[in-house]
XYZ file of C-alpha atoms in Angstrom:
448
model
C 139.559 100.525 79.037
C 141.531 99.203 76.247
C 144.799 97.458 75.652
C 147.726 98.717 72.532
C 147.747 95.339 72.364
C 143.914 94.877 71.188
C 143.933 97.962 69.296
C 146.815 96.698 67.202
C 145.223 93.391 66.921
C 142.027 94.686 65.541
C 143.819 96.994 62.857
C 145.821 93.714 61.577
C 142.495 91.506 61.737
C 140.849 94.167 59.540
C 143.643 94.323 57.007
C 144.119 90.555 56.538
C 139.832 90.244 55.755
C 140.504 93.085 52.737
C 140.797 92.034 48.887
C 144.364 90.614 48.106
C 144.297 93.473 45.401
C 147.017 95.817 46.364
C 148.819 94.531 49.240
C 151.973 93.730 49.445
C 154.109 90.495 48.026
C 155.014 88.321 51.226
C 158.304 88.293 52.082
C 159.685 91.239 49.123
C 157.298 93.753 49.844
C 156.708 95.773 53.520
C 153.889 98.822 53.839
C 152.954 100.477 56.863
C 148.967 100.729 58.467
C 147.361 103.141 59.754
C 143.365 103.592 61.139
C 141.501 105.708 62.473
C 138.431 103.264 64.988
C 135.811 105.015 66.694
C 135.544 104.340 70.177
C 132.159 103.901 71.772
C 131.637 103.604 75.462
C 128.224 101.713 75.959
C 125.805 101.460 79.325
C 125.867 98.109 79.049
C 129.365 97.482 78.941
C 145.851 119.847 42.338
C 142.813 120.562 40.092
C 142.262 118.323 43.441
C 141.484 115.323 41.299
C 145.184 113.646 42.661
C 146.124 111.851 46.070
C 149.579 113.662 46.316
C 150.410 111.661 49.903
C 149.677 108.244 50.096
C 151.320 107.668 53.146
C 149.376 105.637 55.863
C 148.932 108.121 58.402
C 147.097 110.366 55.985
C 145.231 107.901 54.395
C 143.799 106.738 57.001
C 142.062 110.452 58.098
C 140.729 111.130 54.559
C 139.299 107.686 55.192
C 137.255 109.074 58.674
C 136.867 112.323 56.807
C 134.633 109.888 54.712
C 133.152 108.771 56.984
C 132.565 111.522 59.402
C 130.701 112.988 56.502
C 128.115 110.095 55.978
C 127.567 110.158 59.457
C 126.654 114.048 59.674
C 124.846 113.251 56.367
C 122.524 111.229 58.228
C 122.589 113.582 60.776
C 121.352 116.084 59.230
C 118.717 114.113 57.181
C 117.174 112.341 59.777
C 118.187 114.173 62.630
C 120.306 111.042 64.363
C 122.985 109.638 63.997
C 125.523 107.270 66.245
C 128.118 109.598 66.038
C 126.628 113.199 66.538
C 123.571 115.133 68.688
C 122.999 118.403 68.201
C 124.888 121.362 69.263
C 123.642 124.682 71.144
C 124.143 126.685 67.831
C 122.224 126.810 65.033
C 123.267 123.893 61.978
C 125.940 122.655 64.719
C 126.941 118.885 66.246
C 128.762 117.714 68.035
C 130.184 114.286 69.529
C 127.678 111.623 71.177
C 128.421 111.494 75.130
C 130.781 108.586 75.540
C 131.899 108.249 71.585
C 135.947 108.819 70.765
C 138.777 108.362 68.294
C 141.575 106.743 68.607
C 145.156 106.813 66.014
C 146.649 104.095 65.555
C 149.814 103.184 63.191
C 151.831 100.282 63.089
C 155.255 101.856 62.570
C 156.522 104.953 64.751
C 155.033 108.450 62.004
C 158.122 109.842 59.898
C 159.878 112.991 60.840
C 160.390 114.215 64.159
C 158.854 111.133 66.277
C 161.371 109.031 64.819
C 164.183 110.695 65.546
C 164.888 108.184 68.672
C 167.870 106.687 70.689
C 169.145 103.498 68.847
C 169.329 100.221 71.360
C 169.552 97.540 68.929
C 170.300 96.416 65.430
C 166.322 97.592 63.830
C 166.370 98.582 60.659
C 166.422 102.669 60.183
C 162.211 103.417 60.267
C 162.321 105.772 56.961
C 165.213 106.584 54.482
C 168.300 108.449 56.017
C 168.739 112.563 55.186
C 170.566 112.915 51.626
C 171.921 116.152 50.562
C 169.306 117.890 48.472
C 172.126 119.073 46.206
C 172.839 116.319 45.279
C 169.647 114.928 44.244
C 169.435 116.566 41.929
C 166.873 119.261 43.973
C 167.507 122.871 44.960
C 166.912 123.458 48.892
C 164.131 127.215 47.375
C 162.753 124.586 44.839
C 159.082 123.293 46.614
C 156.899 121.448 44.077
C 153.482 119.445 45.319
C 153.501 117.517 42.633
C 151.792 113.203 42.482
C 154.677 111.616 44.272
C 155.767 109.062 41.219
C 157.278 104.834 41.830
C 161.167 104.281 42.404
C 162.344 102.765 39.178
C 163.651 100.020 40.809
C 162.969 97.403 38.061
C 162.376 94.673 40.725
C 159.936 97.216 43.126
C 156.377 95.928 42.415
C 154.193 98.596 40.885
C 150.316 99.020 39.765
C 150.686 100.279 36.241
C 148.641 102.247 33.845
C 146.853 99.523 31.442
C 147.595 100.678 28.149
C 144.174 99.021 27.069
C 140.607 99.913 28.510
C 140.253 97.704 32.520
C 137.287 96.736 34.536
C 136.507 99.867 36.055
C 133.846 98.207 38.428
C 136.734 96.343 40.783
C 137.903 98.000 43.757
C 139.446 101.704 42.996
C 143.171 101.930 43.703
C 145.252 105.010 42.878
C 149.121 105.627 44.227
C 151.453 107.770 45.322
C 155.908 107.024 45.477
C 157.383 105.435 47.592
C 160.815 104.039 47.915
C 163.013 101.499 49.651
C 164.775 102.905 52.838
C 168.237 102.520 53.193
C 169.929 101.855 56.132
C 171.800 104.622 57.633
C 175.007 105.154 58.550
C 177.073 108.312 60.308
C 178.943 110.338 58.169
C 182.751 109.098 57.321
C 184.703 111.245 59.614
C 187.764 111.070 61.291
C 186.216 110.678 65.249
C 184.022 108.229 63.681
C 186.119 105.797 61.630
C 187.347 102.720 62.754
C 185.016 102.745 66.087
C 183.102 99.919 67.137
C 178.786 100.391 66.780
C 178.520 99.850 69.814
C 180.936 102.632 71.310
C 179.610 105.644 69.943
C 175.849 106.193 70.907
C 173.307 106.926 67.782
C 169.821 107.435 66.957
C 167.098 106.272 64.065
C 167.122 108.651 61.386
C 164.080 110.101 59.854
C 164.011 110.324 56.073
C 162.012 113.867 56.159
C 163.762 116.685 55.224
C 163.680 120.521 56.968
C 161.909 122.453 55.921
C 163.561 125.469 54.052
C 164.369 128.439 56.150
C 164.399 126.681 59.777
C 167.167 125.103 61.111
C 168.796 122.625 59.095
C 170.118 118.945 60.322
C 173.862 119.010 61.674
C 174.591 115.273 59.832
C 176.967 114.810 62.693
C 178.132 111.102 63.417
C 176.201 109.646 65.916
C 173.374 111.554 67.822
C 174.168 114.683 66.615
C 173.012 113.935 63.099
C 169.265 115.495 63.151
C 168.005 118.630 64.759
C 164.812 117.543 67.108
C 161.405 119.448 67.338
C 161.578 121.350 63.385
C 159.053 120.767 60.687
C 159.911 118.644 57.986
C 158.713 117.684 54.560
C 158.934 114.081 53.121
C 159.627 112.610 50.949
C 163.289 111.409 52.153
C 165.311 111.435 49.247
C 164.747 113.835 45.764
C 163.056 116.756 45.247
C 161.362 118.440 48.082
C 157.731 118.430 48.458
C 154.837 120.713 50.505
C 153.960 117.307 52.141
C 154.712 117.597 55.758
C 155.651 114.664 57.882
C 153.274 112.344 59.711
C 154.463 113.767 62.989
C 153.846 117.629 61.998
C 150.367 116.554 60.817
C 149.861 114.621 63.776
C 151.479 117.838 66.025
C 148.666 119.743 63.819
C 146.004 117.900 64.252
C 146.867 117.627 67.696
C 145.665 121.507 67.797
C 143.158 122.217 65.124
C 141.544 118.721 65.283
C 141.232 116.448 62.507
C 137.954 117.166 60.933
C 139.546 120.126 58.326
C 138.392 123.145 57.793
C 135.147 121.900 55.875
C 133.805 119.485 58.693
C 134.089 122.652 60.960
C 131.225 124.247 59.993
C 129.277 121.787 60.682
C 130.989 120.702 64.401
C 130.524 122.945 67.162
C 133.934 121.670 68.646
C 137.260 120.255 66.941
C 137.548 116.091 66.762
C 140.854 115.141 68.228
C 142.135 111.985 69.035
C 142.430 110.672 72.485
C 145.188 108.135 71.833
C 147.974 107.189 69.819
C 148.913 103.301 69.260
C 151.979 102.150 67.945
C 153.048 98.807 66.685
C 155.737 96.971 67.408
C 158.598 98.764 65.928
C 162.051 101.120 67.061
C 159.890 103.582 69.205
C 160.246 106.182 72.233
C 157.831 107.756 74.071
C 159.809 110.520 74.903
C 160.418 111.095 71.128
C 156.612 110.897 70.559
C 155.308 112.950 73.116
C 157.943 115.883 71.903
C 156.761 115.093 68.785
C 153.038 114.838 69.004
C 152.577 116.919 71.950
C 155.201 119.421 73.345
C 155.800 121.010 70.803
C 152.724 123.102 70.472
C 151.487 122.628 73.843
C 151.894 126.131 74.534
C 149.699 127.564 72.172
C 147.088 129.956 73.432
C 144.210 132.474 72.482
C 142.537 129.998 70.333
C 138.818 130.295 69.770
C 136.399 128.781 71.573
C 136.225 124.860 70.249
C 140.019 124.699 70.233
C 142.890 123.907 72.622
C 146.068 121.278 72.128
C 145.204 118.137 72.746
C 146.709 116.131 76.117
C 147.207 112.828 73.741
C 148.325 109.542 75.533
C 150.429 107.688 73.429
C 150.749 103.966 73.876
C 152.654 101.263 72.482
C 151.558 97.547 71.125
C 154.011 94.502 71.695
C 152.575 93.258 68.213
C 154.062 94.205 65.262
C 152.719 94.132 62.207
C 153.392 91.047 59.832
C 154.107 93.058 56.891
C 156.335 95.366 58.570
C 159.353 96.066 56.679
C 161.362 94.316 59.415
C 159.337 91.030 59.229
C 159.640 91.378 55.726
C 163.660 90.473 55.867
C 162.886 88.025 58.191
C 160.657 86.215 55.835
C 162.415 87.442 52.717
C 164.152 84.062 50.634
C 166.853 83.726 47.875
C 165.276 84.490 44.751
C 162.270 87.121 45.766
C 164.446 89.730 43.980
C 164.984 92.925 46.225
C 162.885 93.800 49.083
C 161.062 97.145 48.405
C 157.956 99.099 50.006
C 154.429 98.145 48.186
C 153.902 100.237 45.552
C 149.844 100.191 46.173
C 148.325 102.384 49.751
C 144.888 100.735 50.698
C 142.303 102.506 52.082
C 139.066 100.790 54.138
C 136.260 102.874 55.708
C 133.190 102.015 57.231
C 131.271 103.653 54.551
C 128.097 102.552 52.336
C 128.991 102.912 49.432
C 132.221 101.879 48.061
C 134.151 101.084 51.765
C 137.642 100.127 49.553
C 139.992 102.671 47.673
C 143.402 101.526 46.349
C 145.460 103.605 44.984
C 148.802 104.106 42.638
C 150.686 106.880 41.367
C 148.230 109.391 43.034
C 145.335 107.765 40.983
C 143.014 104.379 41.017
C 144.647 101.223 40.171
C 143.900 99.816 36.808
C 143.004 102.590 34.841
C 144.115 103.583 31.554
C 146.011 106.700 30.083
C 143.127 108.078 28.378
C 141.122 108.021 31.508
C 144.120 110.226 33.473
C 141.765 113.521 34.229
C 138.475 112.061 34.299
C 136.395 110.960 37.476
C 136.794 107.538 36.513
C 140.735 107.948 37.397
C 140.095 109.706 40.506
C 140.977 108.201 44.378
C 138.063 108.862 46.618
C 140.247 109.904 48.742
C 141.079 113.018 46.879
C 140.539 117.008 47.630
C 138.103 117.151 44.763
C 136.375 114.136 45.848
C 136.127 114.708 49.396
C 135.043 118.361 48.603
C 132.076 117.095 46.460
C 131.010 114.553 49.309
C 130.700 117.784 51.390
C 128.874 119.448 49.425
C 126.371 116.676 48.963
C 126.165 117.038 52.770
C 125.395 120.985 52.321
C 122.655 120.334 49.349
C 121.427 117.650 52.161
C 120.886 120.083 55.023
C 117.604 121.908 55.053
C 118.385 125.452 54.007
C 116.866 126.625 57.790
C 119.033 124.507 59.184
C 122.448 125.285 57.369
C 125.129 126.502 60.273
C 125.825 130.355 60.077
C 129.132 130.541 58.425
C 127.504 128.200 55.105
C 124.939 131.020 54.227
C 126.683 133.146 52.162
C 125.946 133.053 48.362
C 129.290 134.174 47.126
C 130.738 130.334 48.067
C 131.232 128.553 44.713
C 135.831 127.019 45.255
C 137.114 124.725 47.462
C 139.134 127.452 48.660
C 136.255 129.581 49.484
C 134.525 126.840 51.772
C 137.993 126.367 53.742
C 138.295 130.554 54.311
C 134.520 130.362 54.785
C 135.453 128.245 58.437
C 136.709 131.607 60.432
C 137.259 129.694 63.477
C 139.055 127.165 62.152
C 141.140 129.513 60.113
C 141.864 131.812 62.729
C 142.864 128.710 65.023
C 145.300 128.210 62.330
C 146.715 131.153 62.449
C 147.203 130.776 66.067
C 149.088 127.543 65.584
C 151.103 128.487 63.081
C 152.253 131.936 64.370
C 152.770 130.654 68.077
C 154.340 126.902 67.126
C 154.682 126.492 63.501
C 156.004 129.524 61.382
C 157.893 127.797 58.738
C 154.495 125.844 57.781
C 154.680 125.766 53.784
C 151.618 127.229 52.084
C 149.692 125.643 49.562
C 149.484 127.345 46.180
C 146.424 128.363 46.339
C 145.534 128.125 42.160
C 145.488 124.646 43.256
C 142.916 125.166 45.166
C 140.430 127.196 42.963
C 138.576 123.809 41.889
C 134.831 123.085 42.158
């Protein structure tokens, strides 16, 4: 059995071993770290080319997808894999005995899991919810777009070079990050003039409630948020279709983290056995509510799917580049503290394990290269789909899963919809637990 501190320590050590490029500036920039770890029990011991969501949890899961595709590629090519063994169904694979996956995040996931009692003066996990109208957006206008960097002049952001750069350097692509601000209860006659300790309060989440459902009451103290509801991010500005990390982890706990494409090859969904959180504002009950309870009653799922009873643990080790640690180490003259503008992914694959992103694209690309393969993150939908198609091509036609024997499969959307068991499970989950989950524009999924 592992210890939470052991998992956190391994993740922090791996981060420290990565190249300096894209990392936060010590004392001025902070970031979050998330990782997927494979555990092995031993007998002896939009066109799809933009990375729309650069939250650490999403980056970690997509890096794991890259890893699983490579392992399946080896399985179908050589008939052997350190992760998978053949299942009973034709063309299907399953995890080898003793292999499991664990999810680590250095901070409480944004969204519902971040709505926790405030017991001290620690910083809020996310920016506070603000009025959409006040930010210039409208409740009905949900748009998926590449997130843009904040406009604070002191924020370090990887930039698109006007001149050609060395594209052989480690890849980097990005999305918008905004420095969270400390949230306060709205000034009302009931809250003005009270001693801070006399009114119970909660940590706020920057993720907004999805339109059409319960809204945040925005009352002082513990009545500020609604709990258990779906939320979209980012916390400020115009809403997007990207759900909060709490919601995505809850979805993966029912559908598996493998996604629709890899479900073609897998007899059973892949679930994280455990979620480990680093030292930060944390509440086990809120984590369990957000990740497990909301979906625990989903029933009538197809074979291979079932709500996963996640174990949730917290480490006593804090990420050195957390917001709290950055504030402690900040020195005069370093400028405003801000989130790091880059997203770094390291994946245990043989080719191009490092992917550093900014504004949804590789770091260092020229404007001329935008829209080409040179600018794409290895974690964008198009690149992952291309890797999946390579896996399909490497599979002997006689060993293809039945769902991949259709001749009409062409687009990304075609292959996702052809994963019938996964789509049936998603329909059950949406109908019973998440009816307000926003639907993606299908026209954005027609690439190939």
